[in-house]
Structure formats: C-alpha cells, structure tokens
Amino acid sequence: MSASEEITMQRTSRLDQCFAALKANNRPALVSYLTAGDPNAETSKRLLQGLPAAGVDIIELGMPFSDPMADGPAIQKAALRALENGQTQAKTLEMVRSFREQNSTTPIVLMGYYNPIYRYGVERFLADAASAGVDGLIVVDLPPEHDEELCQPAAQHGIDFIRLATPTTDAKRLPKVLSNTSGFIYYVSVAGVTGVSAPTPERLESAVGQLREHTQLPIAVGFGIRTAGQAATIGRFSDAVVVGSALVDCIEHASTPDEVVERVHSLASELAESVRGCRKGS
Amino acid sequence: MTQLQPDANGLFGHFGGRFVAETLMPLILELQGEYDAAKEDNAFQRDLAYFQGDYVGRPSPLYFAERLTEHFGGAKIYLKREELNHTGAHKINNCIGQVLLAKRMGKKRIIAETGAGMHGVATATVAARFGLPCVIYMGTTDIERQQPNVFRMKLLGAEVIPVTSGTGTLKDAMNEALRDWVTNVDDTFYIIGTVAGPHPYPAMVRDFQAVIGHETRAQLHEKEGRLPDSLVACIGGGSNAMGLFHPFLNDASVKMIGVEAGGKGVESGLHAASLNGGAPGVLHGNRTYLLQNEDGQIIDAHSISAGLDYPGIGPEHAWLHEQGRVEYVSATDDEALEAFQICCRQEGIIPALESAHALAEVAKRAPDLPRDHLMVVNLSGRGDKDMMSVAHHLGERFQ
C-alpha cells in the first residue's frame, strides 16, 4: 500500500469511525452547522475550534455563497456577513487545515453551492480540501443527474459526497439519490428552506424508517430543528441531528465576539446534552 | 448543423443542465414529462394558438421602418412589432404557454419573478384570465424604479412580494421564487420568464417564444420573397432574442446579433453583459456565463434598463456564443437612450429601453450595409413603462 492510499483510507474512515463509535454508545450524533467566516474570520475560527469540546460530533461548515437558494433568512444573512468580511473558498479551506492541526478525529463536512467550487476549479478544490482534512461535501445544487461534475471526482480524492433526500424524493427516485452517496445520508425534514418550519416527529419517524429499508448508511435529519427538545425527539430514531439556523441566530443576536462564542457554544452544549441522553431510559 | 435541442440532461454543449436542490428534482422531471406530452397534444396546441391569436393579438406585424431606414441610410430595416402584443411586450407569448401547462397539470397557484415588471405583468395577466392566485417576487430596488408596473400587477389581482435579500434585484427575486417553489411543492407552478433556469425551462420558454421567428420568416417571405440577412435583438436572459433567432439557426446565410446591456461600458465593470464581461458558472439551475468575482460570488448587474439587469444569460445563448453561431455585442446606457429617441422621432414608436439596446446596434451597423440588406430588429416591448427613468436621464422634471 502506497503512502497516498494509506492517507485516503484513513480519511474515508473518519465519518465511518465516528458513526461506529456512536452506535457502540447507542446515541445519535449532534451535527452543527455554521457558515465559515461568520461573523468574521477570527471569531469564526474560535467558534470552530470550540465545537468538539461543546459536544458536537460532526461539523458542517458552510461555504458562503451570494445566492443561497435553499437557505432561509438566518443562513442567508450569515453568508452575507461572511462575504462582507472577506471570506473566500481559500480561507474556508485554511480554517479546516488549522482545525486539523489540533483535532484529528471530528469529521468536517463542507456544505454549500456549486458555483464557488466550480470557479475555484473542481480538481484543485478537491485536492486542497483533501489535504486540508475535509471529510465530506454537501452541495445543494448538484443532484445525482450531475454526478460526474463533483461527486465522482470527490470519491477519487477520498472525500465523501453526502446527498440530501427530501419529502419529494419518492421510492422510485430514491435508489438514484442513494447511489454514489457515502458517509451518511441527509434527510431534509421539510419541503422548504433551512431554518423556517418545524417537522412533525410522527411523519419524520416514518420517513426515516422508509429510508432505512433502502440503505445501510447512517441517516441524519435536518432543516428546521431548533431546540434541545426537538433534537432529542428526532435523535431517538435517527443517527444524527443537524442544527444550523438556531446556532447561526446566536451570532446575529450577540453584540461582541466573546458573546458570539459564548452563546453558540452554550447552545451547542445544551443540544449535545439533550442528544446524548435522548435514548436513555427508553 | 447547429444543435437545436438539449441532451437528456438538458445540456446545450456543456451549458444548461438541472443544477437544483433534490426537493425540486421530482417537480422538474414531472414538468418535463408534461411538457413533452403537451407538445404532441393537438388539443394543447389548438388552445395555445387560440390564445396567441384572440387574446395576445398575434401575429404581430413585421413593419418596414421606412424612416429609420432612410435615417441610417443603409440596410433595409424591418421591426418585428412585439410591443403591440397584449401587455406590451413579448413576455406574454411564454406566459400563455406556461399557464396552459399549469392548468393541464392541475396546479392551483402561480408564482413568478420579475425585474422590470413586464414578466410580472404578463404572468399576473394570464393568472387573472385563468382564475389562478398569483404571487410575484420583485426586488425592492426594482419596485422603486418600476412603480407603474407594480400597480398594474396589483390591479390584475396578483400579490407582489418585495424581496429585500441580496441586492433587491431580479436575481434575488428569482432566488426567492425558487425558495417559494421548494416550500410549496404540491400545488405551485413557477412561470420562469426567460430562457434560463433548470431544464426544461430554457428549451420550453424558447419554444413558446419561437412564434416570433416563425412569423418573421413567413412575413418576410411574403414581403420580400426571401430570408433576412441579419437579425438583431437585445439580451437580458435572452428570451426575445432566442424566440427570433431559433427558427433561423440552420440558415447559414442569416447573421444574428444579440445585444447585451453595456451599462456604463463593459470596461467600467458596471454592466449586464454576461457573455462579454462574465465567465462560466452555475446559478439558478443552469450552467451559463455569469457576472461573478474570482471566488465565484455573483456580482450585481447594472443597466439603465431593469429588464436587462440580470447577471446571467440563457444557457443556449452561452453555447451559441462559444459556437460562434450568434455574435454577441453590447450597447451602453447612453447608446440605448440615443437610439430610443431616434426611434420615437423617426417612427413614432416609443420602444422599451430594452429594445432600444437592439436599435443602438442597428445605428452602428445599418449605415455601412448595402440597401438590399434585409435586417429584422425585434422590437420586444413598448416604452410606456420607462417614461420616468428616461425623463430622469434626460433631465426632465415632472411637477
């Protein structure tokens, strides 16, 4: 085995190892979403570094885009704040690189839209992302019909491509959505944009159950999950709970960088505690 | 031969495609299936022809612009009078087609984005005619500069939702319409106004607008007994241009010129010329040329004409540009204003500022062409909506 193959194997397994450990402990993962560079590069770096200690298991880091079509107001504003403060794709990758110098276990998934990656250059982006320590990608506007654009090249670099399944994805289409998906599958809990309406747990549980009949991959649920209570309810039947807009709102409502960091990390801790305990005694 | 249809993934060359969120994919595939069926359905085509005729007022005349021809002293200039359509622009050709499709699919609610408001007005019009509730997304910047059209939409029963996100212009209105669609997946039909967006929209909108080119072909044949030598049209997203050009793409002798909005000049950075001043990228469901920075962030377009103020262009245009089949040039705000006034005074026709960009190219080109050169210009809309902005730019003040 060559050195590069060894690195690739190590890299592809970070998400797998994480989910295996969680399964052994019979608890779901807490996945946090923050936009890279929000509210500015320095504070964003502090936020990122502190997430594992706050109890976050998997980090989703948003690559800000000027036209985030799938996002609600909270994450739209986060992207604008980051861009106004000079965030770029290169700076986002640099944040991951610097995080990896201190943490080699917490998986990082970059989430965003295709254009900034396309403009950066797909091959160059994947090479830089792999060497920075990125584990997976979620790219909202790349359906399986365009797998040759980024999904297949990402696999060559040992980067997982995590796809979204949605309430509109029917049984006929699901195999197509699942093909080439790795790491985990992200179930979008409501038809809509991020952070706006809350899903009903009953319908969600049945949707996740149906999804399980088609895949062995861990299933994360996100969009519209804002409170520790919601996270615990959904964590009982899913493998991971994603919280984004509620964390991002903490940034908007804080007035100093210290307050931003304090608010985000304390909400993350609260969510983590709730998610960790959600299957106990049941 | 020029590729006339996109491939199975909606690609013209490597432009176009279906770059949308998974939530929308099933809807887009359903739309494509329904549109393919409608194309083959005689009843649908009969309804379309009926409404194009008795409601829209088609065919629009192909008018020999004798005075403009004399003024420029070269090419023989014909104007395709799309400004005489109901609602005053070519936009309704497409809206009639899409609303019939919405009815056929049993959709209960219509949404659309609008920039200058012409597509919004045309959409509100057909929604009223077919008794469907209608929501129009419009950027706050555009609402400010297009008040009369906002009021028109309201009179027609549409709800106009101001879009404050981003910079409050057409691209943000389109983002917001997509967010609405992704939220209201069960009952909503999204009428996109130009030859952009995810497949099948670019090809579908083009097909509904191609009536412009088909009529032009027949009308010129009747008047002159031959094909035109050149076609000129303005381009924002590019629907009026594509409608005129497409039926002639395989006629090698027909030269085609698309005129982008040069704003303060392409070199100034303040323009809406995606092909002349942009780079390939992915936005609003398709790959095309976009105004964007080095990091792939979309840059605001700038034009005196709100209808051309879009940082992208239809993917088929991007492809025709790379193929060299159509020549894409630009006209500045000042050149368009100058041509606007020439058209008013020489022909007694007040053109839309959008169409004035096409006329600006005629002013540059026609004088050097021989008198037997037949040039058709798409007069895509009328200028009533532009009175306030033209007055402002010409220093006129109203009490």
XYZ file of C-alpha atoms in Angstrom:
681
model
C 0.000 0.000 0.000
C 1.389 3.377 -1.010
C 1.506 6.332 1.323
C -1.242 8.149 -0.588
C -3.526 5.113 -0.427
C -2.971 4.919 3.287
C -3.930 8.560 3.705
C -7.041 8.040 1.574
C -8.145 5.080 3.661
C -7.607 6.993 6.858
C -9.577 9.905 5.500
C -12.591 7.981 4.238
C -12.943 6.372 7.597
C -13.269 9.449 9.774
C -17.047 9.660 9.319
C -17.382 5.869 9.480
C -15.357 5.704 12.696
C -17.429 8.460 14.211
C -20.732 6.714 13.462
C -19.350 3.337 14.593
C -18.370 4.817 17.966
C -21.752 6.476 18.370
C -23.526 3.242 17.560
C -21.484 1.429 20.197
C -22.675 4.032 22.709
C -26.266 3.850 21.423
C -26.598 7.545 20.832
C -27.098 9.781 17.803
C -24.618 12.371 16.602
C -25.043 16.094 17.053
C -24.158 17.796 13.790
C -23.694 21.554 13.948
C -23.838 23.938 11.022
C -22.043 27.276 10.962
C -21.059 29.401 7.997
C -17.297 29.788 7.599
C -16.222 33.359 8.197
C -19.407 34.322 10.057
C -19.417 36.881 11.585
C -15.730 37.339 10.690
C -12.691 35.142 10.146
C -11.259 35.421 13.646
C -14.478 34.738 15.571
C -15.456 32.001 13.155
C -12.153 30.254 13.861
C -12.769 30.418 17.614
C -16.284 29.044 17.095
C -14.994 26.140 15.046
C -12.182 25.206 17.431
C -14.556 25.062 20.391
C -17.305 22.924 18.864
C -15.902 19.460 19.781
C -15.468 20.488 23.414
C -19.077 21.738 23.410
C -20.150 18.231 22.432
C -20.553 18.483 18.673
C -19.790 15.152 16.966
C -19.717 16.216 13.321
C -19.091 19.704 11.999
C -20.818 21.091 8.940
C -19.038 24.190 7.752
C -20.870 26.344 5.230
C -19.029 27.805 2.268
C -20.736 31.182 1.904
C -22.418 31.961 -1.418
C -24.014 35.192 -2.596
C -27.172 33.406 -3.801
C -28.088 30.637 -1.341
C -31.348 29.446 -2.952
C -32.023 26.629 -0.489
C -31.448 28.662 2.657
C -33.811 30.601 4.853
C -33.184 34.115 6.213
C -30.797 33.105 9.044
C -28.234 31.380 6.840
C -28.693 33.905 4.021
C -27.648 36.628 6.443
C -24.769 34.526 7.734
C -23.412 34.170 4.191
C -23.671 37.907 3.598
C -21.883 38.695 6.884
C -19.081 36.307 5.999
C -18.694 37.617 2.449
C -18.768 41.239 3.557
C -15.919 40.402 5.908
C -13.864 38.935 3.101
C -14.422 35.193 3.422
C -13.233 33.169 0.414
C -13.054 29.496 -0.522
C -9.321 29.535 0.187
C -9.888 30.968 3.673
C -12.518 28.337 4.411
C -10.101 25.557 3.475
C -7.435 27.231 5.585
C -9.804 27.186 8.576
C -10.179 23.426 8.185
C -6.416 22.974 7.867
C -5.806 24.900 11.046
C -8.577 22.999 12.897
C -6.970 19.703 11.852
C -3.672 20.690 13.486
C -5.434 20.329 16.826
C -8.148 17.783 16.102
C -7.719 14.653 14.031
C -10.982 12.876 14.883
C -14.009 15.173 14.472
C -15.310 14.879 10.914
C -15.759 18.098 8.941
C -18.240 18.313 6.097
C -18.230 21.364 3.845
C -21.677 22.468 2.756
C -22.650 24.931 0.077
C -23.418 25.570 -3.557
C -21.590 24.503 -6.663
C -20.523 27.799 -8.223
C -17.759 28.783 -5.776
C -16.290 25.262 -6.157
C -16.656 25.341 -9.940
C -14.964 28.720 -10.113
C -12.131 27.571 -7.809
C -11.663 24.595 -10.137
C -13.053 21.170 -9.212
C -9.750 19.277 -9.241
C -7.851 21.988 -7.439
C -10.636 22.312 -4.866
C -10.767 18.584 -4.162
C -7.004 18.306 -3.840
C -6.872 21.283 -1.464
C -9.888 20.050 0.517
C -8.411 16.567 0.903
C -5.069 17.902 2.065
C -6.770 20.340 4.477
C -8.605 17.440 6.121
C -12.137 17.783 4.754
C -14.124 14.547 5.131
C -17.240 15.164 3.112
C -19.162 17.551 0.880
C -22.808 18.524 0.738
C -23.519 20.525 -2.381
C -27.148 21.502 -2.522
C -27.493 22.164 -6.239
C -25.813 19.010 -7.542
C -28.453 16.286 -7.961
C -27.376 12.759 -8.992
C -28.051 13.682 -12.624
C -24.802 15.682 -12.436
C -22.660 13.166 -10.516
C -19.804 13.439 -12.984
C -19.312 17.097 -12.026
C -18.120 16.674 -8.449
C -19.481 13.564 -6.732
C -17.402 11.055 -8.696
C -14.216 13.148 -8.681
C -14.635 13.629 -4.903
C -14.608 9.852 -4.403
C -11.268 9.728 -6.230
C -9.910 12.074 -3.584
C -11.356 10.035 -0.725
C -13.956 12.680 0.100
C -17.486 11.524 0.918
C -20.347 13.022 -1.061
C -23.380 13.328 1.161
C -26.676 13.633 -0.605
C -29.954 15.088 0.549
C -33.129 13.002 0.424
C -36.306 15.047 0.737
C -40.055 14.635 1.267
C -40.442 14.841 -2.527
C -37.973 12.006 -3.174
C -40.249 9.044 -3.904
C -39.385 5.337 -3.747
C -38.748 5.269 -7.482
C -36.158 8.022 -7.324
C -34.539 7.031 -4.024
C -32.066 4.464 -5.436
C -30.712 7.147 -7.751
C -30.271 9.536 -4.824
C -28.555 6.847 -2.730
C -26.183 5.696 -5.457
C -22.714 7.243 -5.028
C -23.737 8.660 -1.639
C -21.280 7.903 1.139
C -20.558 8.944 4.728
C -24.205 9.438 5.632
C -27.480 10.437 4.052
C -29.045 13.741 4.997
C -32.825 13.618 5.243
C -34.354 17.063 4.709
C -37.182 17.077 7.208
C -39.489 19.509 5.422
C -40.044 20.702 1.867
C -38.662 24.194 2.127
C -35.615 26.212 3.024
C -33.362 25.887 6.064
C -34.437 27.028 9.484
C -38.030 28.015 8.835
C -40.710 25.439 9.595
C -40.562 22.588 12.080
C -41.153 18.989 11.059
C -43.717 16.769 12.808
C -41.946 13.884 14.600
C -44.525 11.246 13.601
C -44.177 11.861 9.885
C -40.408 12.102 10.232
C -40.081 8.817 12.049
C -41.982 7.025 9.327
C -39.929 8.748 6.583
C -36.662 7.752 8.272
C -37.987 4.204 8.647
C -38.723 4.027 4.923
C -35.273 5.365 4.128
C -33.688 2.620 6.275
C -35.261 -0.030 4.087
C -33.137 1.234 1.216
C -29.786 1.998 2.826
C -27.249 0.889 5.409
C -25.851 4.424 5.643
C -26.365 6.451 8.823
C -29.295 8.833 8.462
C -29.020 12.437 9.604
C -32.096 14.657 9.876
C -32.002 18.408 9.466
C -33.851 21.624 8.403
C -35.996 23.380 10.993
C -34.611 21.692 14.149
C -34.033 24.490 16.631
C -34.442 23.275 20.217
C -32.906 20.685 22.510
C -36.337 19.109 22.870
C -36.799 18.687 19.109
C -33.265 17.347 18.777
C -33.896 14.722 21.457
C -37.183 13.587 19.896
C -35.632 13.190 16.454
C -32.430 11.651 17.869
C -34.422 8.712 19.181
C -34.970 7.336 15.673
C -32.243 8.978 13.554
C -28.447 8.538 13.587
C -27.685 12.242 13.618
C -29.472 15.514 14.241
C -28.403 18.630 12.358
C -28.865 22.072 13.895
C -27.916 25.137 11.851
C -30.128 28.205 11.810
C -30.625 28.219 15.612
C -26.830 28.363 16.109
C -26.444 30.965 13.385
C -29.151 33.087 15.034
C -26.950 33.245 18.165
C -24.341 35.025 16.075
C -26.809 37.583 14.781
C -28.148 38.337 18.241
C -24.798 38.745 20.015
C -23.090 42.100 20.239
C -19.430 41.199 20.864
C -17.177 38.409 19.580
C -16.932 36.960 23.096
C -20.693 36.918 23.376
C -20.969 35.207 19.955
C -18.633 32.439 21.067
C -20.301 32.069 24.452
C -23.839 31.894 23.025
C -23.036 29.451 20.212
C -21.024 27.099 22.407
C -23.561 27.116 25.204
C -26.432 26.293 22.795
C -24.249 23.556 21.277
C -23.612 22.129 24.775
C -27.303 22.203 25.596
C -28.146 20.414 22.337
C -25.337 17.897 22.885
C -26.506 17.047 26.365
C -30.028 16.528 25.140
C -28.950 14.376 22.176
C -26.615 12.286 24.371
C -29.395 11.488 26.797
C -32.226 11.026 24.355
C -32.230 7.206 24.223
C -31.578 6.599 27.900
C -34.358 5.012 29.893
C -36.365 4.257 26.784
C -25.871 21.875 -38.355
C -26.438 23.627 -35.063
C -27.643 21.501 -32.129
C -31.283 22.566 -31.794
C -32.313 20.592 -28.720
C -30.604 19.997 -25.379
C -29.473 16.474 -24.479
C -31.191 14.200 -21.935
C -29.712 16.161 -19.036
C -30.775 19.457 -20.532
C -27.323 20.396 -21.767
C -26.536 22.564 -24.807
C -22.888 21.633 -25.240
C -21.793 21.938 -21.612
C -24.260 24.727 -20.762
C -27.691 24.321 -19.198
C -28.439 21.289 -17.041
C -30.508 20.825 -13.897
C -28.496 22.241 -11.013
C -31.253 22.317 -8.418
C -31.876 21.046 -4.907
C -33.164 17.495 -4.610
C -36.562 18.770 -3.396
C -37.134 20.335 -6.820
C -35.813 17.488 -8.969
C -39.022 15.436 -8.977
C -41.013 18.569 -9.873
C -38.720 19.434 -12.731
C -38.833 15.902 -14.079
C -42.635 15.951 -13.869
C -42.750 19.291 -15.693
C -40.531 17.920 -18.409
C -42.781 14.894 -18.882
C -45.897 17.057 -19.045
C -44.313 19.498 -21.461
C -43.144 16.708 -23.761
C -46.695 15.334 -23.783
C -48.247 18.769 -24.378
C -46.007 19.355 -27.395
C -47.540 16.297 -29.037
C -51.088 17.051 -27.913
C -53.233 18.651 -30.613
C -55.740 19.991 -28.104
C -52.989 21.794 -26.208
C -51.554 23.250 -29.396
C -55.033 24.335 -30.522
C -55.639 26.133 -27.211
C -52.236 27.783 -27.432
C -52.915 29.024 -30.972
C -56.334 30.315 -29.943
C -54.996 32.382 -27.041
C -51.990 33.604 -29.014
C -54.425 34.892 -31.626
C -57.534 36.247 -29.947
C -56.060 37.123 -26.551
C -52.464 38.159 -27.256
C -53.222 39.596 -30.702
C -50.826 37.568 -32.801
C -49.429 37.559 -35.382
C -47.583 40.757 -34.553
C -46.832 42.850 -37.642
C -43.488 42.847 -39.399
C -43.213 46.522 -40.205
C -40.944 48.112 -42.787
C -39.349 51.001 -40.886
C -39.003 53.319 -43.856
C -37.939 56.409 -41.939
C -35.370 54.589 -39.809
C -34.012 53.014 -42.976
C -33.670 56.479 -44.546
C -32.207 57.886 -41.349
C -29.402 55.358 -41.217
C -29.037 55.240 -44.997
C -28.046 51.590 -45.387
C -29.745 48.294 -44.582
C -33.479 47.909 -45.131
C -34.851 47.748 -41.615
C -37.897 45.787 -40.513
C -39.284 45.915 -36.989
C -40.967 42.844 -35.516
C -43.682 44.576 -33.516
C -43.796 42.514 -30.311
C -44.607 45.710 -28.439
C -48.106 45.537 -29.916
C -48.909 42.330 -28.039
C -51.357 42.420 -25.168
C -49.419 43.709 -22.104
C -46.932 45.458 -24.374
C -44.071 43.013 -24.746
C -43.074 39.556 -25.945
C -43.274 38.167 -22.401
C -46.893 37.065 -22.723
C -46.072 34.578 -25.527
C -44.351 32.454 -22.921
C -46.799 33.113 -20.073
C -49.775 31.920 -22.119
C -47.934 28.697 -22.904
C -46.889 28.055 -19.316
C -50.263 28.880 -17.775
C -51.923 26.403 -20.143
C -49.401 23.843 -18.958
C -50.146 24.724 -15.327
C -53.863 24.164 -15.941
C -53.120 20.888 -17.689
C -51.085 19.767 -14.659
C -53.843 20.779 -12.253
C -51.701 23.344 -10.434
C -53.593 25.764 -8.195
C -51.157 28.617 -7.695
C -48.800 30.615 -9.927
C -45.534 32.240 -8.875
C -43.023 34.247 -10.886
C -40.040 36.549 -10.531
C -39.839 39.883 -12.271
C -37.241 42.570 -12.853
C -38.685 45.464 -14.869
C -42.128 44.090 -14.161
C -43.057 43.101 -17.724
C -42.887 39.391 -16.997
C -44.687 40.015 -13.711
C -47.472 41.886 -15.517
C -47.757 39.193 -18.191
C -47.883 36.482 -15.536
C -50.454 38.362 -13.454
C -52.488 38.826 -16.635
C -52.664 35.147 -17.559
C -53.246 34.166 -13.926
C -56.244 36.521 -13.852
C -57.523 35.150 -17.152
C -57.358 31.570 -15.857
C -58.565 32.354 -12.355
C -55.393 31.289 -10.526
C -53.974 33.061 -7.469
C -50.644 34.631 -8.323
C -47.618 35.713 -6.319
C -44.912 37.851 -7.948
C -41.478 38.270 -6.375
C -39.818 41.573 -7.147
C -36.686 43.146 -5.686
C -37.173 46.294 -3.626
C -34.747 48.207 -5.861
C -36.852 47.311 -8.908
C -40.130 48.094 -7.130
C -38.776 51.568 -6.515
C -37.982 52.220 -10.176
C -40.977 50.420 -11.733
C -43.932 51.708 -9.718
C -46.491 51.701 -12.572
C -45.895 48.008 -13.254
C -46.232 47.187 -9.552
C -49.625 48.861 -9.582
C -50.599 47.016 -12.784
C -49.841 43.677 -11.167
C -51.933 44.584 -8.149
C -54.844 45.666 -10.368
C -54.646 42.279 -12.037
C -55.079 40.626 -8.659
C -51.505 39.489 -8.058
C -49.734 39.751 -4.745
C -46.371 41.493 -5.219
C -43.874 40.417 -2.580
C -40.910 42.777 -2.128
C -37.594 40.961 -1.967
C -35.069 42.595 0.317
C -32.496 39.804 0.362
C -29.235 40.245 -1.520
C -29.406 43.469 -3.503
C -33.135 43.522 -4.169
C -32.973 42.994 -7.924
C -34.005 40.315 -10.418
C -31.534 37.639 -9.302
C -32.742 37.933 -5.717
C -36.361 37.800 -6.874
C -35.513 34.562 -8.677
C -33.843 33.141 -5.549
C -36.953 33.972 -3.561
C -39.285 32.437 -6.150
C -37.195 29.253 -6.026
C -37.470 29.285 -2.219
C -41.241 29.603 -2.526
C -41.379 26.737 -5.013
C -39.281 24.459 -2.819
C -41.663 25.215 0.072
C -44.937 24.858 -1.866
C -44.119 21.812 -3.931
C -47.602 20.328 -4.121
C -49.735 22.968 -5.791
C -47.474 25.639 -7.265
C -46.396 26.277 -10.847
C -43.361 28.525 -11.321
C -43.550 30.551 -14.546
C -39.935 31.468 -15.309
C -39.791 34.487 -17.589
C -36.698 33.878 -19.632
C -34.731 31.147 -21.389
C -32.847 30.303 -18.178
C -33.337 28.143 -15.100
C -33.174 24.356 -14.884
C -34.072 22.165 -17.849
C -36.736 22.097 -19.341
C -37.279 25.839 -18.846
C -34.673 27.168 -21.322
C -35.963 24.972 -24.148
C -39.627 25.353 -23.166
C -39.560 29.155 -22.920
C -37.681 29.265 -26.211
C -40.322 27.101 -27.885
C -43.112 29.388 -26.690
C -41.180 32.437 -27.908
C -40.170 30.862 -31.226
C -43.514 32.039 -32.623
C -41.663 35.354 -33.130
C -39.135 33.811 -35.503
C -41.630 31.580 -37.277
C -43.905 34.533 -38.039
C -40.953 36.680 -39.115
C -39.869 34.019 -41.555
C -43.302 33.767 -43.171
C -43.939 37.538 -43.153
C -40.606 38.420 -44.713
C -41.059 35.739 -47.281
C -44.362 37.325 -48.231
C -42.930 40.845 -48.409
C -39.501 40.188 -49.858
C -39.630 36.621 -51.109
C -36.539 35.617 -49.162
C -34.774 35.119 -45.847
C -33.460 38.058 -43.826
C -29.739 38.816 -43.961
C -29.474 39.739 -40.312
C -31.488 39.572 -37.093
C -30.885 41.901 -34.149
C -32.313 41.561 -30.643
C -31.490 42.719 -27.132
C -30.491 40.218 -24.446
C -31.015 40.109 -20.725
C -31.836 36.483 -20.039
C -32.366 36.292 -23.773
C -35.932 35.133 -24.422
C -36.953 37.602 -27.138
C -33.660 37.050 -28.947
C -33.912 33.280 -28.736
C -37.520 33.434 -29.955
C -36.464 35.382 -33.034
C -33.193 33.514 -33.719
C -34.054 29.892 -33.135
C -36.103 29.177 -36.284
C -33.188 30.540 -38.379
C -30.249 28.798 -36.674
C -29.734 26.381 -39.520
C -29.985 29.035 -42.225
C -26.307 29.737 -42.642
C -26.869 32.967 -44.602
C -28.749 34.597 -41.717
C -26.458 36.559 -39.427
C -27.630 37.003 -35.849
C -26.598 39.667 -33.396
C -27.515 39.650 -29.710
C -27.079 42.934 -27.875
C -26.236 42.828 -24.182
C -26.644 45.764 -21.832
C -23.289 47.516 -21.626
C -24.380 49.831 -18.801
C -21.645 52.414 -18.238
C -19.360 50.380 -20.508
C -18.113 46.800 -20.190
C -14.659 48.055 -19.168
C -16.225 50.068 -16.276
C -17.445 46.902 -14.544
C -20.933 48.449 -14.316
C -22.828 46.457 -16.921
C -25.076 43.452 -17.502
C -23.050 41.866 -20.318
C -22.601 38.284 -19.114
C -21.050 36.987 -22.344
C -18.813 39.980 -22.976
C -17.810 40.552 -19.367
C -18.556 37.351 -17.426
C -17.323 33.779 -17.033
C -18.962 30.330 -16.995
C -20.592 29.295 -13.729
C -23.689 27.726 -12.193
C -26.667 29.733 -10.926
C -30.451 29.344 -10.866
C -30.365 25.775 -12.051
C -28.143 26.133 -15.101
C -24.551 26.499 -16.185
C -24.015 29.599 -18.255
C -21.966 32.790 -18.398
C -22.329 34.811 -15.205
C -21.116 38.075 -13.787
C -19.058 36.854 -10.863
C -15.896 37.586 -8.947
C -12.772 35.419 -8.702
C -14.295 33.470 -5.831
C -17.500 32.538 -7.652
C -19.709 35.088 -5.895
C -22.329 36.646 -8.153
C -21.859 40.337 -8.928
C -24.712 42.774 -9.460
C -25.620 43.683 -12.974
C -26.033 47.302 -13.950
C -28.211 48.702 -16.712
C -30.484 51.660 -17.362
C -32.997 49.013 -18.363
C -34.344 46.965 -15.459
C -35.346 44.172 -17.852
C -31.733 43.522 -18.861
C -30.400 43.853 -15.322
C -29.560 40.180 -14.761
C -26.086 38.741 -14.065
C -26.626 35.681 -16.266
C -27.878 34.692 -19.712
C -29.788 31.721 -21.071
C -27.545 28.650 -21.498
C -28.374 28.209 -25.166
C -27.007 31.691 -25.821
C -23.823 30.776 -23.934
C -23.484 27.798 -26.216
C -24.267 29.713 -29.432
C -21.666 32.246 -28.316
C -18.974 29.585 -27.922
C -20.020 28.005 -31.232
C -19.730 31.393 -32.919
C -23.196 30.995 -34.490
C -24.502 34.222 -32.960
C -22.448 37.372 -32.484
C -22.897 38.977 -29.068
C -22.150 42.659 -28.681
C -23.127 45.292 -26.148
C -24.689 48.741 -26.121
C -24.196 51.253 -23.318
C -26.914 53.117 -21.418
C -26.125 56.264 -23.397
C -26.215 54.493 -26.759
C -29.569 52.934 -25.879
C -31.008 56.305 -24.806
C -29.867 57.861 -28.076
C -31.440 55.072 -30.156
C -34.595 55.288 -28.032
C -35.053 58.922 -29.058
C -34.283 58.259 -32.715
C -36.976 55.592 -32.835
C -39.511 57.913 -31.153
C -38.897 60.721 -33.604
C -38.369 58.797 -36.831
C -41.053 56.167 -36.500
C -43.497 57.464 -33.902
C -42.839 54.353 -31.855
C -41.722 54.577 -28.221
C -39.641 51.440 -27.680
C -38.841 49.800 -24.363
C -35.363 50.698 -23.115
C -34.534 47.008 -23.506
C -35.415 47.063 -27.222
C -33.543 50.360 -27.587
C -30.333 48.375 -26.991
C -31.065 46.415 -30.172
C -31.769 49.682 -32.005
C -28.426 51.039 -30.773
C -26.685 48.195 -32.576
C -28.723 48.946 -35.702
C -27.412 52.516 -35.518
C -23.841 51.200 -35.515
C -24.320 48.590 -38.210
C -27.022 49.638 -40.676
C -25.309 52.689 -42.238
C -22.446 50.556 -43.600
C -24.645 47.861 -45.086
C -25.985 47.815 -48.666
C -29.566 48.893 -49.331
C -30.631 45.372 -50.250
C -29.509 44.003 -46.879
C -32.639 42.901 -45.014
C -32.302 43.492 -41.283
C -35.006 42.444 -38.809
C -34.971 44.030 -35.363
C -37.051 42.623 -32.534
C -38.992 45.491 -31.020
C -39.607 43.370 -27.957
C -41.562 45.855 -25.863
C -43.057 49.303 -25.683
C -41.566 52.096 -23.651
C -44.519 53.403 -21.628
C -43.130 51.771 -18.501
C -39.831 53.629 -18.981
C -41.191 57.196 -19.024
C -39.950 58.037 -15.550
C -36.434 56.690 -15.973
C -35.998 58.206 -19.444
C -37.264 61.563 -18.166
C -34.824 61.315 -15.280
C -31.888 60.575 -17.563
C -32.833 63.352 -19.991
C -33.096 65.858 -17.155
C -36.881 66.293 -17.488
C -38.794 67.021 -14.290
C -42.456 66.404 -13.628
C -44.414 68.630 -11.283
